[in-house]
C-alpha cells in the first residue's frame, strides 16, 4: 500500500476529526502514484492515521475514507456500499421520511452528501423518480463506484433513472474525463406511467411536432416533475447551469412563506423556489434572476399551478443593478416599497481569499433590501458560502441594518434541510445560512 507523509499540522487536524489534507501539507508522496489511488496517511513519526483517496490535481490532495490504514480498493468498495445503504436508511427513517411516503407533498431530497455521509467525493439527489449522481474526485469517478450505485438504487421501487452529472468546475479542477453520456441505470418504460410525468407528456404532445418526439424521448431518461412542500417543479438533467435544484432550501422555503405577506421580491430566484412558495401567502411576487434560461423554467414551474402563476412575474436582471434602481425609487416613493424580500444569491466566496469581497457583496444586497422594505416587512436573507461564517454573515446584516437606520428583529436562524447533515469536525459541511428577519 502506498503511503503519504503529512505535516504535523495536518495530522493534528485529522486527529481532531477533519477529513481533508491539502497538497501544501504533504511532505512525502511517491511521484508516480496514479490518480484516484488509495494511500495510507502517515504522520511525521510514521504513525498511520488511516486511508485516503488521492487526487493528483485538487488542492485537497487526500480525502480520508477510513481510519483503518492499508485499505484495499475491494475493501473500500465494500465500505462504500454499506455507507450508501446507511445514508438511504437515514433519509427514509429520520431526516426526510416524507420524501419516501406515498402521495406525500415532497418526493425530492438529498440522498448522499459527500463527507457528511462518510462518502467523500460523492453527492446524489433524488427528484421524484430521477437520481442525479455527482462523482467529484478521481477516486470516485470510476466504473466500480457507478456499478454499486446502479445496484443499490435500482433496488429502490421509486428509482427509474440514474444520471451522472458532475459539476463542470469541479470536473475541470480534478482533471476528470466527461461523464458517461448514457444513464447509469434506467427503467425507461415505467416512467410514462408515473402521474407526475403526465405534465411533461402533455407538453410534448402539444408542442411543435418536430420537437415532440425528442421531448417524449427525454421523458424516458432525463426529465421529471418533482414535488416540494406541495408545489411541483420541472427538472431536466441536461438543462440548467446548476447540477440540481436547491433541495437544501426546502424547509426554508416553507419558513419564508410563513412570514411572507403583501408585495414580495425574490432576488436570485433561479427556477422560482422561493417565489412559488411566497405566492401562496403574498398578493404579488416578482422573481429576479440574471439567467433567462432559469427564468423560463421558473415560468414553467409556476404554470403547474395556475392559481400561483397569476400572482408572479419575472425580471431578467443583475441583482445589484436592479436593487440600486429599486431602492432609489423606494426612497422617493413609499408606494414602491415591498412587504417581503428574499435574498438568495449564489456563493460569493469560492475561496478564503474571496471572503472579504463576498462580505462587501452581502452588505450591498442587504443594505438595499432594507431600504426597500415597508415597516413590518419580512427579510429572508441567505448565504451559501462556506468561507463566510454564520457570525460574519450575521454581523454584515447587522451592519447593513445600522447603515439603513432600520430596527431589525431576528426571528429565526436556519440552515440546510436535515437531509444535508453537517459534520461538527468539518466546518465546510455547514455552509448554508438563512436569517428570517422582521424590519420595523
Coordinates of C-alpha atoms in Angstrom, one line a residue:
X1 CA 0.0 0.0 0.0
X2 CA 1.5 3.4 -1.0
X3 CA 1.9 5.9 1.8
X4 CA 1.8 9.7 2.1
X5 CA 3.6 11.5 5.0
X6 CA 1.8 14.7 6.1
X7 CA 2.8 17.6 8.2
X8 CA 2.2 17.7 12.0
X9 CA -0.4 20.4 11.5
X10 CA -2.4 18.3 9.1
X11 CA -2.0 15.2 11.3
X12 CA -3.4 17.2 14.3
X13 CA -6.4 18.2 12.1
X14 CA -7.1 14.6 11.2
X15 CA -6.9 13.5 14.8
X16 CA -9.4 16.3 15.7
X17 CA -11.9 14.9 13.2
X18 CA -11.2 16.7 10.0
X19 CA -11.1 14.6 6.8
X20 CA -9.0 16.6 4.3
X21 CA -5.3 17.0 3.7
X22 CA -4.3 19.9 1.5
X23 CA -1.5 19.5 -1.0
X24 CA 0.7 22.0 0.8
X25 CA 0.6 19.7 3.9
X26 CA 2.0 16.6 2.1
X27 CA 5.7 16.1 3.0
X28 CA 6.3 12.9 1.1
X29 CA 4.4 11.0 -1.6
X30 CA 5.5 8.7 -4.4
X31 CA 5.7 10.8 -7.5
X32 CA 4.3 8.0 -9.8
X33 CA 1.1 7.3 -7.7
X34 CA -1.8 7.1 -10.2
X35 CA -4.9 9.4 -9.9
X36 CA -7.5 8.2 -7.5
X37 CA -5.3 5.7 -5.7
X38 CA -5.9 4.7 -2.1
X39 CA -2.9 5.7 0.1
X40 CA -2.2 5.2 3.8
X41 CA -1.6 8.5 5.6
X42 CA 1.4 8.7 8.0
X43 CA 2.2 11.4 10.5
X44 CA 5.8 12.8 10.6
X45 CA 6.7 10.0 13.0
X46 CA 5.4 7.3 10.6
X47 CA 2.3 6.5 12.6
X48 CA -0.6 5.5 10.3
X49 CA -3.7 7.7 10.5
X50 CA -6.0 6.0 8.0
X51 CA -6.6 5.5 4.3
X52 CA -7.4 8.3 1.8
X53 CA -8.4 8.8 -1.8
X54 CA -5.5 10.6 -3.6
X55 CA -6.0 13.3 -6.2
X56 CA -3.2 14.4 -8.5
X57 CA -4.9 17.6 -9.3
X58 CA -7.0 19.0 -6.5
X59 CA -5.7 21.3 -3.7
X60 CA -7.5 18.8 -1.4
X61 CA -5.0 16.1 -2.2
X62 CA -6.2 13.5 0.3
X63 CA -9.7 12.7 1.4
X64 CA -9.9 10.3 4.4
X65 CA -12.2 7.4 3.7
X66 CA -11.3 5.2 6.7
X67 CA -9.4 5.4 10.0
X68 CA -8.0 2.0 9.1
X69 CA -4.7 2.0 7.2
X70 CA -3.9 -0.1 4.2
X71 CA -7.4 -0.3 2.9
X72 CA -7.6 -2.1 -0.5
X73 CA -9.9 -1.0 -3.3
X74 CA -12.2 -4.0 -2.7
X75 CA -12.5 -3.1 1.0
X76 CA -13.2 0.5 0.1
X77 CA -16.0 -0.6 -2.3
X78 CA -17.5 -2.8 0.4
X79 CA -17.5 0.1 2.9
X80 CA -18.9 2.4 0.2
X81 CA -21.9 0.1 -0.4
X82 CA -22.6 -0.1 3.3
X83 CA -22.4 3.6 3.7
X84 CA -24.7 4.3 0.7
X85 CA -27.3 1.9 2.2
X86 CA -26.9 3.6 5.6
X87 CA -27.4 7.1 4.0
X88 CA -30.6 5.9 2.3
X89 CA -31.8 4.4 5.6
X90 CA -31.2 7.7 7.4
X91 CA -33.3 9.7 4.9
X92 CA -36.1 7.2 4.9
X93 CA -36.4 6.8 8.7
X94 CA -35.2 10.1 10.2
X95 CA -34.2 13.2 8.2
X96 CA -36.5 13.1 5.2
X97 CA -39.1 10.3 5.6
X98 CA -41.8 12.5 3.9
X99 CA -39.8 12.1 0.6
X100 CA -40.4 8.4 0.7
X101 CA -44.1 8.4 1.8
X102 CA -46.6 7.5 -0.9
X103 CA -48.7 10.5 -2.0
X104 CA -46.5 12.9 0.0
X105 CA -46.3 16.6 -0.7
X106 CA -42.5 16.1 -1.1
X107 CA -40.7 13.5 -3.2
X108 CA -37.2 15.0 -3.6
X109 CA -34.3 15.1 -1.2
X110 CA -30.5 14.8 -1.0
X111 CA -29.6 11.1 -0.8
X112 CA -25.8 11.4 -0.3
X113 CA -24.0 14.4 1.0
X114 CA -20.3 13.6 0.5
X115 CA -18.2 13.7 3.7
X116 CA -21.3 14.3 5.8
X117 CA -22.4 10.7 4.9
X118 CA -18.8 9.4 5.2
X119 CA -18.7 9.2 1.3
X120 CA -16.1 11.8 0.2
X121 CA -16.4 12.9 -3.3
X122 CA -20.0 11.7 -3.9
X123 CA -23.3 13.6 -4.0
X124 CA -26.7 12.2 -5.0
X125 CA -30.1 13.9 -5.2
X126 CA -33.5 12.4 -5.8
X127 CA -36.0 14.3 -7.9
X128 CA -39.2 12.1 -7.9
X129 CA -38.0 9.0 -9.9
X130 CA -34.8 10.5 -11.2
X131 CA -31.4 10.4 -9.3
X132 CA -28.7 12.8 -10.2
X133 CA -25.3 11.4 -9.2
X134 CA -22.1 13.5 -8.8
X135 CA -18.8 11.7 -8.7
X136 CA -16.5 14.5 -7.8
X137 CA -13.0 13.1 -7.3
X138 CA -10.6 10.9 -9.3
X139 CA -11.1 8.1 -6.8
X140 CA -14.9 8.1 -7.1
X141 CA -15.5 8.9 -10.8
X142 CA -14.9 5.3 -11.7
X143 CA -17.0 2.4 -13.1
X144 CA -16.8 0.3 -10.0
X145 CA -18.4 3.1 -8.0
X146 CA -21.1 3.6 -10.7
X147 CA -21.8 -0.1 -10.6
X148 CA -22.5 0.0 -6.8
X149 CA -24.9 2.9 -7.2
X150 CA -26.7 1.1 -10.1
X151 CA -27.2 -2.0 -7.9
X152 CA -28.2 -0.2 -4.7
X153 CA -30.5 2.4 -6.2
X154 CA -32.1 0.1 -8.8
X155 CA -33.5 -1.9 -5.8
X156 CA -35.5 1.2 -4.7
X157 CA -39.0 1.0 -6.2
X158 CA -39.2 4.7 -6.8
X159 CA -36.0 4.9 -8.8
X160 CA -36.4 4.9 -12.5
X161 CA -33.3 6.6 -13.8
X162 CA -29.8 7.4 -12.5
X163 CA -27.8 10.0 -14.4
X164 CA -24.3 11.1 -13.6
X165 CA -24.0 14.9 -13.9
X166 CA -20.8 16.3 -12.3
X167 CA -20.2 19.9 -11.5
X168 CA -18.3 21.2 -14.6
X169 CA -16.0 23.4 -12.4
X170 CA -15.0 20.5 -10.1
X171 CA -14.6 18.1 -13.0
X172 CA -12.1 20.6 -14.5
X173 CA -10.2 21.1 -11.2
X174 CA -10.0 17.3 -10.7
X175 CA -8.9 16.7 -14.4
X176 CA -11.8 14.3 -14.8
X177 CA -13.0 13.0 -18.2
X178 CA -16.5 13.6 -19.3
X179 CA -19.2 11.6 -17.5
X180 CA -20.9 8.7 -19.3
X181 CA -23.4 10.0 -21.9
X182 CA -26.0 7.4 -21.2
X183 CA -27.8 6.9 -17.9
X184 CA -26.1 4.6 -15.4
X185 CA -29.4 2.9 -14.9
X186 CA -32.9 3.3 -16.3
X187 CA -36.3 1.7 -16.3
X188 CA -37.5 4.0 -19.1
X189 CA -40.7 2.1 -19.9
X190 CA -42.1 2.7 -16.4
X191 CA -41.7 6.4 -16.4
X192 CA -44.5 7.3 -18.7
X193 CA -47.0 5.7 -16.3
X194 CA -45.8 8.0 -13.4
X195 CA -48.6 10.5 -12.8
X196 CA -46.1 13.3 -12.1
X197 CA -44.8 13.0 -15.7
X198 CA -48.2 13.5 -17.2
X199 CA -47.4 17.2 -17.3
X200 CA -44.3 16.6 -19.4
X201 CA -46.2 14.2 -21.7
X202 CA -48.9 16.8 -22.2
X203 CA -46.4 19.5 -23.1
X204 CA -44.7 17.2 -25.5
X205 CA -47.8 16.3 -27.4
X206 CA -48.9 19.9 -27.7
X207 CA -45.5 21.2 -28.8
X208 CA -44.1 21.6 -32.3
X209 CA -44.4 18.1 -33.9
X210 CA -40.7 18.3 -34.9
X211 CA -39.8 18.6 -31.2
X212 CA -42.5 16.4 -29.8
X213 CA -40.6 13.1 -30.5
X214 CA -37.4 14.5 -28.8
X215 CA -39.3 15.6 -25.7
X216 CA -41.1 12.3 -25.4
X217 CA -37.8 10.5 -25.6
X218 CA -36.3 12.8 -22.9
X219 CA -39.1 11.8 -20.5
X220 CA -37.8 8.2 -20.6
X221 CA -34.4 9.2 -19.2
X222 CA -33.7 12.7 -18.2
X223 CA -36.8 14.7 -17.3
X224 CA -39.3 14.6 -14.5
X225 CA -41.6 16.7 -12.3
X226 CA -40.9 16.6 -8.6
X227 CA -42.8 17.9 -5.6
X228 CA -41.6 20.1 -2.7
X229 CA -43.9 21.1 0.1
X230 CA -46.9 20.5 -2.1
X231 CA -45.6 22.5 -5.1
X232 CA -44.4 20.9 -8.3
X233 CA -41.2 21.7 -10.2
X234 CA -39.8 20.6 -13.6
X235 CA -36.3 19.1 -13.5
X236 CA -34.2 18.1 -16.5
X237 CA -30.8 16.5 -16.1
X238 CA -29.5 18.0 -19.4
X239 CA -30.6 21.6 -18.8
X240 CA -29.7 24.5 -16.5
X241 CA -26.4 25.9 -15.2
X242 CA -26.6 24.1 -11.9
X243 CA -26.3 20.3 -11.3
X244 CA -29.7 20.4 -9.5
X245 CA -32.4 22.4 -7.7
X246 CA -31.8 23.9 -4.3
X247 CA -33.1 21.0 -2.2
X248 CA -31.1 22.3 0.8
X249 CA -33.6 25.3 1.0
X250 CA -36.7 23.0 1.1
X251 CA -37.7 23.8 4.7
X252 CA -36.5 27.4 4.4
X253 CA -39.0 27.9 1.5
X254 CA -41.8 26.9 3.8
X255 CA -40.5 29.0 6.7
X256 CA -40.2 32.1 4.4
X257 CA -43.8 31.6 3.2
X258 CA -45.0 31.5 6.8
X259 CA -43.8 35.1 7.5
X260 CA -44.2 36.5 4.0
X261 CA -47.0 38.9 3.1
X262 CA -48.1 41.6 0.7
X263 CA -45.9 42.5 -2.2
X264 CA -42.8 40.3 -2.4
X265 CA -39.5 40.4 -4.3
X266 CA -37.3 37.3 -4.7
X267 CA -33.8 38.1 -5.7
X268 CA -31.7 35.4 -7.4
X269 CA -34.8 33.3 -7.8
X270 CA -33.2 30.7 -10.2
X271 CA -36.1 28.4 -11.1
X272 CA -38.5 30.0 -8.7
X273 CA -38.1 28.0 -5.5
X274 CA -38.8 30.9 -3.1
X275 CA -41.1 32.8 -5.4
X276 CA -43.6 30.0 -5.8
X277 CA -43.7 29.4 -2.1
X278 CA -44.1 33.2 -1.4
X279 CA -47.0 33.3 -3.9
X280 CA -49.0 31.1 -1.5
X281 CA -49.2 33.9 1.1
X282 CA -48.4 37.1 -0.8
X283 CA -50.6 39.3 -3.0
X284 CA -47.9 39.5 -5.7
X285 CA -44.4 38.2 -6.2
X286 CA -41.6 39.4 -8.6
X287 CA -38.8 36.9 -9.2
X288 CA -35.4 38.2 -10.4
X289 CA -32.5 36.3 -12.0
X290 CA -29.7 37.1 -14.4
X291 CA -30.3 33.8 -16.3
X292 CA -33.1 33.8 -18.9
X293 CA -33.0 30.0 -19.1
X294 CA -33.6 29.7 -15.4
X295 CA -36.5 32.1 -15.6
X296 CA -38.0 30.2 -18.4
X297 CA -38.0 27.1 -16.2
X298 CA -39.4 29.2 -13.3
X299 CA -42.3 30.3 -15.5
X300 CA -43.0 26.7 -16.5
X301 CA -42.9 25.7 -12.8
X302 CA -45.4 28.5 -12.0
X303 CA -47.7 27.2 -14.8
X304 CA -48.0 23.9 -13.0
X305 CA -50.3 25.8 -10.6
X306 CA -52.3 28.4 -12.5
X307 CA -53.5 30.0 -9.3
X308 CA -50.0 30.9 -8.4
X309 CA -48.8 31.8 -11.9
X310 CA -51.3 34.7 -12.0
X311 CA -49.5 36.3 -9.0
X312 CA -45.9 36.1 -10.2
X313 CA -43.9 38.0 -12.8
X314 CA -40.2 37.6 -13.7
X315 CA -37.4 40.0 -14.4
X316 CA -34.2 39.2 -16.1
X317 CA -31.6 41.5 -14.5
X318 CA -28.4 41.8 -12.5
X319 CA -29.3 41.7 -8.8
X320 CA -27.0 44.6 -7.8
X321 CA -28.1 46.9 -10.6
X322 CA -31.8 46.2 -10.1
X323 CA -31.6 46.7 -6.3
X324 CA -29.9 50.0 -6.7
X325 CA -32.6 51.2 -9.0
X326 CA -35.4 49.8 -6.9
X327 CA -34.0 51.2 -3.6
X328 CA -33.6 54.7 -5.2
X329 CA -37.2 54.5 -6.4
X330 CA -38.4 53.4 -2.9
X331 CA -36.6 56.3 -1.3
X332 CA -38.6 58.7 -3.4
X333 CA -41.9 56.9 -3.4
X334 CA -43.0 54.8 -0.4
X335 CA -45.6 53.0 -2.5
X336 CA -42.7 51.4 -4.4
X337 CA -41.6 49.6 -1.2
X338 CA -42.0 45.8 -0.7
X339 CA -43.5 43.9 2.3
X340 CA -41.3 40.9 1.8
X341 CA -37.9 40.4 0.2
X342 CA -35.8 37.3 -0.3
X343 CA -32.1 37.4 -1.0
X344 CA -30.6 34.1 -2.0
X345 CA -27.5 34.8 -4.1
X346 CA -25.0 32.2 -5.4
X347 CA -21.9 31.6 -3.3
X348 CA -19.9 34.8 -3.5
X349 CA -16.8 33.3 -1.8
X350 CA -15.3 30.4 -3.7
X351 CA -12.1 30.6 -1.6
X352 CA -10.9 32.1 1.7
X353 CA -9.3 34.9 -0.3
X354 CA -12.6 35.9 -1.8
X355 CA -14.4 36.1 1.6
X356 CA -13.8 39.8 2.1
X357 CA -15.2 40.7 -1.3
X358 CA -18.1 38.4 -0.6
X359 CA -18.9 40.2 2.6
X360 CA -19.0 43.5 0.7
X361 CA -21.4 42.0 -1.7
X362 CA -23.7 40.7 1.0
X363 CA -23.6 44.1 2.7
X364 CA -24.7 45.9 -0.5
X365 CA -27.6 43.5 -1.2
X366 CA -28.9 43.6 2.4
X367 CA -28.5 47.4 2.7
X368 CA -30.5 48.0 -0.5
X369 CA -33.2 45.5 0.5
X370 CA -33.6 47.0 4.0
X371 CA -34.1 50.4 2.4
X372 CA -36.9 49.0 0.2
X373 CA -39.0 47.3 2.9
X374 CA -42.1 48.8 4.4
X375 CA -42.4 48.9 8.2
X376 CA -43.2 45.5 9.5
X377 CA -41.7 43.9 6.4
X378 CA -40.0 40.5 6.2
X379 CA -36.5 40.0 5.0
X380 CA -35.3 36.4 4.3
X381 CA -31.5 36.7 3.6
X382 CA -29.2 33.7 2.8
X383 CA -25.6 32.9 2.2
X384 CA -24.3 29.5 0.8
X385 CA -20.6 30.5 1.0
X386 CA -18.9 28.1 3.5
X387 CA -16.0 30.5 3.6
X388 CA -18.4 33.1 5.2
X389 CA -19.3 32.0 8.8
X390 CA -22.7 32.5 10.4
X391 CA -21.1 35.0 12.8
X392 CA -19.6 37.1 9.9
X393 CA -22.8 36.9 7.9
X394 CA -25.0 38.0 10.8
X395 CA -22.6 40.8 11.5
X396 CA -22.8 42.0 7.9
X397 CA -26.6 42.1 8.1
X398 CA -26.4 43.9 11.4
X399 CA -24.1 46.5 9.9
X400 CA -26.4 46.9 6.9
X401 CA -29.4 47.5 9.3
X402 CA -27.4 50.1 11.2
X403 CA -26.5 51.9 8.0
X404 CA -30.1 51.8 6.8
X405 CA -31.4 53.2 10.1
X406 CA -33.7 50.2 10.5
X407 CA -34.6 48.3 13.7
X408 CA -34.4 44.7 12.8
X409 CA -35.7 41.7 14.8
X410 CA -34.1 38.3 14.2
X411 CA -36.9 35.8 14.2
X412 CA -35.0 32.7 13.3
X413 CA -31.6 31.4 12.2
X414 CA -31.9 28.4 9.8
X415 CA -29.5 26.2 7.8
X416 CA -29.8 23.5 5.3
X417 CA -32.6 20.9 5.5
X418 CA -31.6 17.9 7.6
X419 CA -31.0 15.7 4.6
X420 CA -27.9 17.8 4.2
X421 CA -26.3 17.0 7.6
X422 CA -23.2 18.7 8.8
X423 CA -20.2 17.2 10.5
X424 CA -19.1 19.1 13.6
X425 CA -15.5 18.5 12.9
X426 CA -15.7 19.5 9.3
X427 CA -17.0 23.1 9.2
X428 CA -17.2 23.1 5.4
X429 CA -20.3 20.9 5.6
X430 CA -22.1 23.6 7.5
X431 CA -22.4 26.1 4.7
X432 CA -26.0 27.5 4.3
X433 CA -27.2 30.4 6.5
X434 CA -30.7 31.7 6.3
X435 CA -31.9 34.5 8.5
X436 CA -35.6 35.3 9.0
X437 CA -36.0 39.0 9.9
X438 CA -38.7 41.5 10.7
X439 CA -37.9 45.1 9.7
X440 CA -39.5 47.9 11.6

